[in-house]
């Protein structure tokens, strides 16, 4: 039983961490918490099943097509739900705009795809039991994404431009950086990360329209626990959440496991409001 708890906990934790990183990537260049992050993860599973099982594409081509579809949704998020409200961040209108878009994505998916969970294809056929690919694939995907982001931000000019906009978009604009274009590309990057999360976890979570709502919440918890904008904190928080959740599922089960997650979430935030790895911000008094 312990092996099952660890395998499923790490797999789900890796998915939550990827959705948390999706939140952070969109937030970094726009200061907007976009509630479409979970829907991007849901689309990764639904589009993957659509392209591979229903349309018969090879897995590698279905993967590319899935990420392309998610990337287009990332652009749509920035254009439709984020850009119009950037001048009103102090009024938090982005909560309404991104949540409305998330609900639209979910309802359209339910209408076109169906409301029942549908299977996701096996991609490699490697492993069985606790070593099955549905458990290790999300973990490998998460590790590759984290390493890829570290390389992007530390070794490439584009990544450094992303960091400059995230640090101070006004100063970045004054230095001649194309702030608007970089913001759009950051949403494309975030959407690709969300798509990878959904695609890698398709065998574990199935292709289901309601996964978006679940991932929206459980993907936000690592952001709050690890500190907003901190990808390493999201990684640690996501893995810890996954292990805790699966242990609660095996011990108390059902709704009590969800209650346990809520209690943990509240206790940590009461003790460390800025998150375990976040830095407290000074305010004028």
Tab-separated table of C-alpha atoms in Angstrom:
chain	number	residue	atom	x	y	z
A	1	UNK	CA	0.000	0.000	0.000
A	2	UNK	CA	2.849	2.363	0.803
A	3	UNK	CA	4.224	1.952	-2.708
A	4	UNK	CA	0.850	2.813	-4.223
A	5	UNK	CA	0.539	5.904	-2.030
A	6	UNK	CA	3.998	7.144	-3.008
A	7	UNK	CA	3.591	6.381	-6.735
A	8	UNK	CA	0.147	7.970	-7.064
A	9	UNK	CA	1.066	10.825	-4.714
A	10	UNK	CA	4.168	11.783	-6.672
A	11	UNK	CA	2.272	11.503	-9.973
A	12	UNK	CA	-0.603	13.714	-8.864
A	13	UNK	CA	1.806	16.059	-7.082
A	14	UNK	CA	3.777	16.506	-10.298
A	15	UNK	CA	0.556	17.425	-12.125
A	16	UNK	CA	-0.387	19.940	-9.433
A	17	UNK	CA	3.124	21.392	-9.571
A	18	UNK	CA	2.899	21.843	-13.351
A	19	UNK	CA	-0.431	23.645	-13.046
A	20	UNK	CA	1.086	25.797	-10.304
A	21	UNK	CA	3.963	26.673	-12.635
A	22	UNK	CA	1.354	27.514	-15.295
A	23	UNK	CA	-0.208	29.980	-12.862
A	24	UNK	CA	3.208	31.475	-12.068
A	25	UNK	CA	4.264	31.816	-15.703
A	26	UNK	CA	1.137	33.756	-16.604
A	27	UNK	CA	1.350	35.861	-13.461
A	28	UNK	CA	4.998	36.801	-13.932
A	29	UNK	CA	4.558	39.052	-16.964
A	30	UNK	CA	1.038	40.343	-16.320
A	31	UNK	CA	0.470	40.288	-12.537
A	32	UNK	CA	-2.774	38.454	-13.314
A	33	UNK	CA	-3.853	35.198	-11.670
A	34	UNK	CA	-5.494	33.549	-14.656
A	35	UNK	CA	-8.032	30.913	-13.665
A	36	UNK	CA	-7.721	29.243	-17.036
A	37	UNK	CA	-4.655	27.307	-15.818
A	38	UNK	CA	-6.657	24.242	-14.835
A	39	UNK	CA	-8.646	24.341	-18.069
A	40	UNK	CA	-5.395	24.216	-20.043
A	41	UNK	CA	-4.493	21.050	-18.155
A	42	UNK	CA	-7.916	19.610	-18.907
A	43	UNK	CA	-7.501	20.437	-22.619
A	44	UNK	CA	-4.168	18.623	-22.642
A	45	UNK	CA	-5.949	15.393	-21.768
A	46	UNK	CA	-9.032	15.921	-23.933
A	47	UNK	CA	-7.140	17.025	-27.049
A	48	UNK	CA	-4.599	14.242	-26.597
A	49	UNK	CA	-7.358	11.630	-26.517
A	50	UNK	CA	-9.085	13.300	-29.459
A	51	UNK	CA	-6.037	13.422	-31.713
A	52	UNK	CA	-4.609	9.990	-30.860
A	53	UNK	CA	-7.640	7.782	-30.171
A	54	UNK	CA	-10.376	9.356	-32.277
A	55	UNK	CA	-8.373	10.807	-35.171
A	56	UNK	CA	-5.724	8.080	-35.156
A	57	UNK	CA	-2.637	10.290	-35.131
A	58	UNK	CA	0.679	8.837	-33.922
A	59	UNK	CA	1.358	9.727	-30.269
A	60	UNK	CA	4.200	12.108	-31.099
A	61	UNK	CA	2.085	13.978	-33.642
A	62	UNK	CA	-0.910	13.989	-31.303
A	63	UNK	CA	1.334	15.479	-28.602
A	64	UNK	CA	2.469	18.298	-30.895
A	65	UNK	CA	-1.093	18.979	-32.041
A	66	UNK	CA	-2.278	19.050	-28.418
A	67	UNK	CA	0.362	21.588	-27.417
A	68	UNK	CA	-0.479	23.696	-30.480
A	69	UNK	CA	-4.154	23.735	-29.489
A	70	UNK	CA	-3.290	24.699	-25.913
A	71	UNK	CA	-0.926	27.416	-27.163
A	72	UNK	CA	-3.752	28.955	-29.201
A	73	UNK	CA	-5.907	28.962	-26.073
A	74	UNK	CA	-3.090	30.702	-24.215
A	75	UNK	CA	-3.046	33.463	-26.829
A	76	UNK	CA	-6.830	33.749	-26.590
A	77	UNK	CA	-6.581	34.067	-22.805
A	78	UNK	CA	-4.178	36.980	-23.064
A	79	UNK	CA	-6.155	38.741	-25.793
A	80	UNK	CA	-9.682	38.207	-24.450
A	81	UNK	CA	-9.436	37.916	-20.672
A	82	UNK	CA	-6.194	39.638	-19.642
A	83	UNK	CA	-5.257	42.510	-21.922
A	84	UNK	CA	-8.594	44.372	-21.579
A	85	UNK	CA	-8.306	44.487	-17.762
A	86	UNK	CA	-4.600	45.230	-17.295
A	87	UNK	CA	-5.347	48.876	-16.513
A	88	UNK	CA	-7.764	47.832	-13.775
A	89	UNK	CA	-5.614	45.402	-11.793
A	90	UNK	CA	-6.362	47.259	-8.576
A	91	UNK	CA	-10.045	46.382	-9.068
A	92	UNK	CA	-9.252	42.682	-9.627
A	93	UNK	CA	-11.433	42.526	-12.731
A	94	UNK	CA	-9.187	39.756	-14.051
A	95	UNK	CA	-10.836	37.412	-11.533
A	96	UNK	CA	-14.118	37.796	-13.387
A	97	UNK	CA	-12.677	37.838	-16.914
A	98	UNK	CA	-10.409	34.796	-16.561
A	99	UNK	CA	-12.987	32.858	-14.551
A	100	UNK	CA	-15.628	33.593	-17.195
A	101	UNK	CA	-13.309	32.357	-19.943
A	102	UNK	CA	-12.491	29.246	-17.901
A	103	UNK	CA	-16.193	28.456	-17.528
A	104	UNK	CA	-16.723	28.983	-21.264
A	105	UNK	CA	-13.889	26.571	-22.087
A	106	UNK	CA	-15.325	23.982	-19.729
A	107	UNK	CA	-18.875	24.244	-21.057
A	108	UNK	CA	-17.843	24.134	-24.717
A	109	UNK	CA	-15.678	21.082	-23.982
A	110	UNK	CA	-18.594	19.380	-22.202
A	111	UNK	CA	-20.896	20.042	-25.169
A	112	UNK	CA	-18.459	18.949	-27.869
A	113	UNK	CA	-16.611	16.188	-26.011
A	114	UNK	CA	-19.254	14.823	-23.662
A	115	UNK	CA	-19.721	14.767	-19.915
A	116	UNK	CA	-18.383	11.257	-19.258
A	117	UNK	CA	-14.693	10.465	-18.620
A	118	UNK	CA	-13.147	8.937	-21.721
A	119	UNK	CA	-9.999	6.813	-22.031
A	120	UNK	CA	-6.553	8.118	-22.807
A	121	UNK	CA	-4.166	5.965	-24.859
A	122	UNK	CA	-1.064	4.306	-23.488
A	123	UNK	CA	1.873	6.124	-24.983
A	124	UNK	CA	4.863	3.842	-24.402
A	125	UNK	CA	3.479	0.660	-22.842
A	126	UNK	CA	6.281	0.570	-20.297
A	127	UNK	CA	5.931	-0.630	-16.737
A	128	UNK	CA	3.233	-2.170	-14.590
A	129	UNK	CA	2.002	-1.857	-11.026
A	130	UNK	CA	3.531	1.067	-9.151
A	131	UNK	CA	6.074	1.424	-11.985
A	132	UNK	CA	3.372	1.870	-14.614
A	133	UNK	CA	3.867	4.733	-17.037
A	134	UNK	CA	0.747	6.516	-15.772
A	135	UNK	CA	2.647	7.087	-12.516
A	136	UNK	CA	6.143	7.921	-13.738
A	137	UNK	CA	5.214	9.875	-16.870
A	138	UNK	CA	3.855	12.956	-14.998
A	139	UNK	CA	6.941	12.975	-12.770
A	140	UNK	CA	9.308	12.825	-15.750
A	141	UNK	CA	7.311	15.520	-17.560
A	142	UNK	CA	7.450	17.769	-14.493
A	143	UNK	CA	11.210	17.282	-14.109
A	144	UNK	CA	11.833	18.089	-17.786
A	145	UNK	CA	9.660	21.212	-17.623
A	146	UNK	CA	11.404	22.503	-14.498
A	147	UNK	CA	14.855	21.882	-15.979
A	148	UNK	CA	13.786	23.452	-19.278
A	149	UNK	CA	12.521	26.575	-17.525
A	150	UNK	CA	15.724	26.866	-15.518
A	151	UNK	CA	17.718	26.745	-18.744
A	152	UNK	CA	15.375	29.207	-20.469
A	153	UNK	CA	15.506	31.785	-17.691
A	154	UNK	CA	19.217	31.512	-16.950
A	155	UNK	CA	20.829	30.777	-20.322
A	156	UNK	CA	18.767	32.485	-23.031
A	157	UNK	CA	18.108	36.106	-23.924
A	158	UNK	CA	14.382	35.454	-24.265
A	159	UNK	CA	14.259	33.988	-20.783
A	160	UNK	CA	16.155	36.944	-19.354
A	161	UNK	CA	13.714	39.275	-21.113
A	162	UNK	CA	10.851	37.383	-19.440
A	163	UNK	CA	12.536	37.905	-16.069
A	164	UNK	CA	13.069	41.601	-16.789
A	165	UNK	CA	9.381	42.108	-17.584
A	166	UNK	CA	8.415	40.116	-14.506
A	167	UNK	CA	10.673	42.244	-12.313
A	168	UNK	CA	9.541	45.640	-13.601
A	169	UNK	CA	7.515	45.905	-16.781
A	170	UNK	CA	7.776	49.717	-16.881
A	171	UNK	CA	11.586	49.626	-16.705
A	172	UNK	CA	11.664	46.808	-19.269
A	173	UNK	CA	9.523	48.876	-21.632
A	174	UNK	CA	11.806	51.884	-21.104
A	175	UNK	CA	14.780	49.743	-22.091
A	176	UNK	CA	13.067	48.895	-25.385
A	177	UNK	CA	11.872	45.384	-24.589
A	178	UNK	CA	8.634	44.451	-26.404
A	179	UNK	CA	6.599	44.023	-23.233
A	180	UNK	CA	3.303	43.192	-24.959
A	181	UNK	CA	4.826	40.549	-27.232
A	182	UNK	CA	6.726	39.007	-24.333
A	183	UNK	CA	3.516	38.818	-22.328
A	184	UNK	CA	1.752	36.994	-25.167
A	185	UNK	CA	4.637	34.546	-25.489
A	186	UNK	CA	4.630	33.949	-21.744
A	187	UNK	CA	0.979	32.933	-22.029
A	188	UNK	CA	1.874	30.613	-24.885
A	189	UNK	CA	4.606	29.088	-22.713
A	190	UNK	CA	2.214	28.731	-19.785
A	191	UNK	CA	-0.404	27.088	-22.005
A	192	UNK	CA	2.164	24.607	-23.305
A	193	UNK	CA	3.132	23.721	-19.723
A	194	UNK	CA	-0.528	23.227	-18.830
A	195	UNK	CA	-1.006	21.076	-21.931
A	196	UNK	CA	1.985	18.929	-20.956
A	197	UNK	CA	0.462	18.441	-17.499
A	198	UNK	CA	-2.839	17.253	-18.949
A	199	UNK	CA	-1.245	15.083	-21.623
A	200	UNK	CA	1.188	13.398	-19.228
A	201	UNK	CA	-1.577	12.695	-16.687
A	202	UNK	CA	-4.165	11.555	-19.238
A	203	UNK	CA	-3.880	7.885	-18.295
A	204	UNK	CA	-4.208	8.755	-14.608
A	205	UNK	CA	-7.030	11.325	-14.767
A	206	UNK	CA	-8.650	10.303	-18.081
A	207	UNK	CA	-9.987	12.786	-20.633
A	208	UNK	CA	-12.702	14.524	-18.634
A	209	UNK	CA	-14.105	18.035	-18.919
A	210	UNK	CA	-14.484	18.399	-15.131
A	211	UNK	CA	-10.731	17.962	-14.598
A	212	UNK	CA	-10.371	21.688	-15.285
A	213	UNK	CA	-12.131	22.730	-12.100
A	214	UNK	CA	-10.218	20.194	-10.021
A	215	UNK	CA	-6.874	21.291	-11.431
A	216	UNK	CA	-7.748	24.957	-10.994
A	217	UNK	CA	-8.036	24.485	-7.245
A	218	UNK	CA	-5.396	21.837	-6.572
A	219	UNK	CA	-3.001	23.615	-8.915
A	220	UNK	CA	-3.474	26.873	-7.018
A	221	UNK	CA	-2.683	25.277	-3.645
A	222	UNK	CA	1.046	24.729	-4.483
A	223	UNK	CA	1.254	28.380	-5.597
A	224	UNK	CA	-0.123	29.544	-2.265
A	225	UNK	CA	1.951	27.066	-0.266
A	226	UNK	CA	5.190	27.667	-2.157
A	227	UNK	CA	4.878	31.414	-2.655
A	228	UNK	CA	3.404	33.264	-5.605
A	229	UNK	CA	5.808	33.400	-8.537
A	230	UNK	CA	8.207	30.823	-7.062
A	231	UNK	CA	8.392	27.809	-9.370
A	232	UNK	CA	10.610	25.828	-7.023
A	233	UNK	CA	8.128	26.471	-4.255
A	234	UNK	CA	5.307	25.305	-6.547
A	235	UNK	CA	7.270	22.121	-7.261
A	236	UNK	CA	7.821	21.326	-3.585
A	237	UNK	CA	4.293	22.358	-2.656
A	238	UNK	CA	2.759	20.290	-5.456
A	239	UNK	CA	4.652	17.114	-4.583
A	240	UNK	CA	3.868	17.550	-0.884
A	241	UNK	CA	0.196	18.134	-1.663
A	242	UNK	CA	0.003	15.054	-3.884
A	243	UNK	CA	1.565	12.795	-1.264
A	244	UNK	CA	-0.625	14.217	1.507
A	245	UNK	CA	-3.773	13.909	-0.579
A	246	UNK	CA	-3.148	10.312	-1.587
A	247	UNK	CA	-2.247	9.332	1.963
A	248	UNK	CA	-5.522	10.896	3.128
A	249	UNK	CA	-7.416	9.050	0.376
A	250	UNK	CA	-6.009	5.718	1.510
A	251	UNK	CA	-6.545	6.372	5.233
A	252	UNK	CA	-9.814	8.322	5.551
A	253	UNK	CA	-11.037	8.403	1.944
A	254	UNK	CA	-13.824	10.264	0.179
A	255	UNK	CA	-14.814	13.740	1.206
A	256	UNK	CA	-12.674	13.563	4.346
A	257	UNK	CA	-9.527	13.564	2.198
A	258	UNK	CA	-10.642	16.838	0.593
A	259	UNK	CA	-11.370	18.285	4.023
A	260	UNK	CA	-7.878	17.295	5.141
A	261	UNK	CA	-6.375	19.149	2.165
A	262	UNK	CA	-8.412	22.266	3.003
A	263	UNK	CA	-7.313	22.105	6.645
A	264	UNK	CA	-3.648	21.787	5.657
A	265	UNK	CA	-4.023	24.672	3.222
A	266	UNK	CA	-5.578	26.963	5.832
A	267	UNK	CA	-3.118	26.040	8.595
A	268	UNK	CA	-0.066	26.711	6.409
A	269	UNK	CA	-1.416	30.048	5.168
A	270	UNK	CA	-2.288	31.137	8.717
A	271	UNK	CA	1.242	30.298	9.827
A	272	UNK	CA	3.056	31.631	6.732
A	273	UNK	CA	0.761	33.989	4.747
A	274	UNK	CA	3.362	34.608	2.025
A	275	UNK	CA	3.922	30.879	1.455
A	276	UNK	CA	6.709	28.592	2.581
A	277	UNK	CA	9.179	29.931	-0.002
A	278	UNK	CA	7.693	33.362	-0.630
A	279	UNK	CA	9.120	36.627	0.586
A	280	UNK	CA	7.046	39.026	2.575
A	281	UNK	CA	6.410	42.369	0.882
A	282	UNK	CA	6.673	45.663	2.625
A	283	UNK	CA	3.693	47.988	2.651
A	284	UNK	CA	3.236	51.618	3.592
A	285	UNK	CA	1.473	52.323	6.866
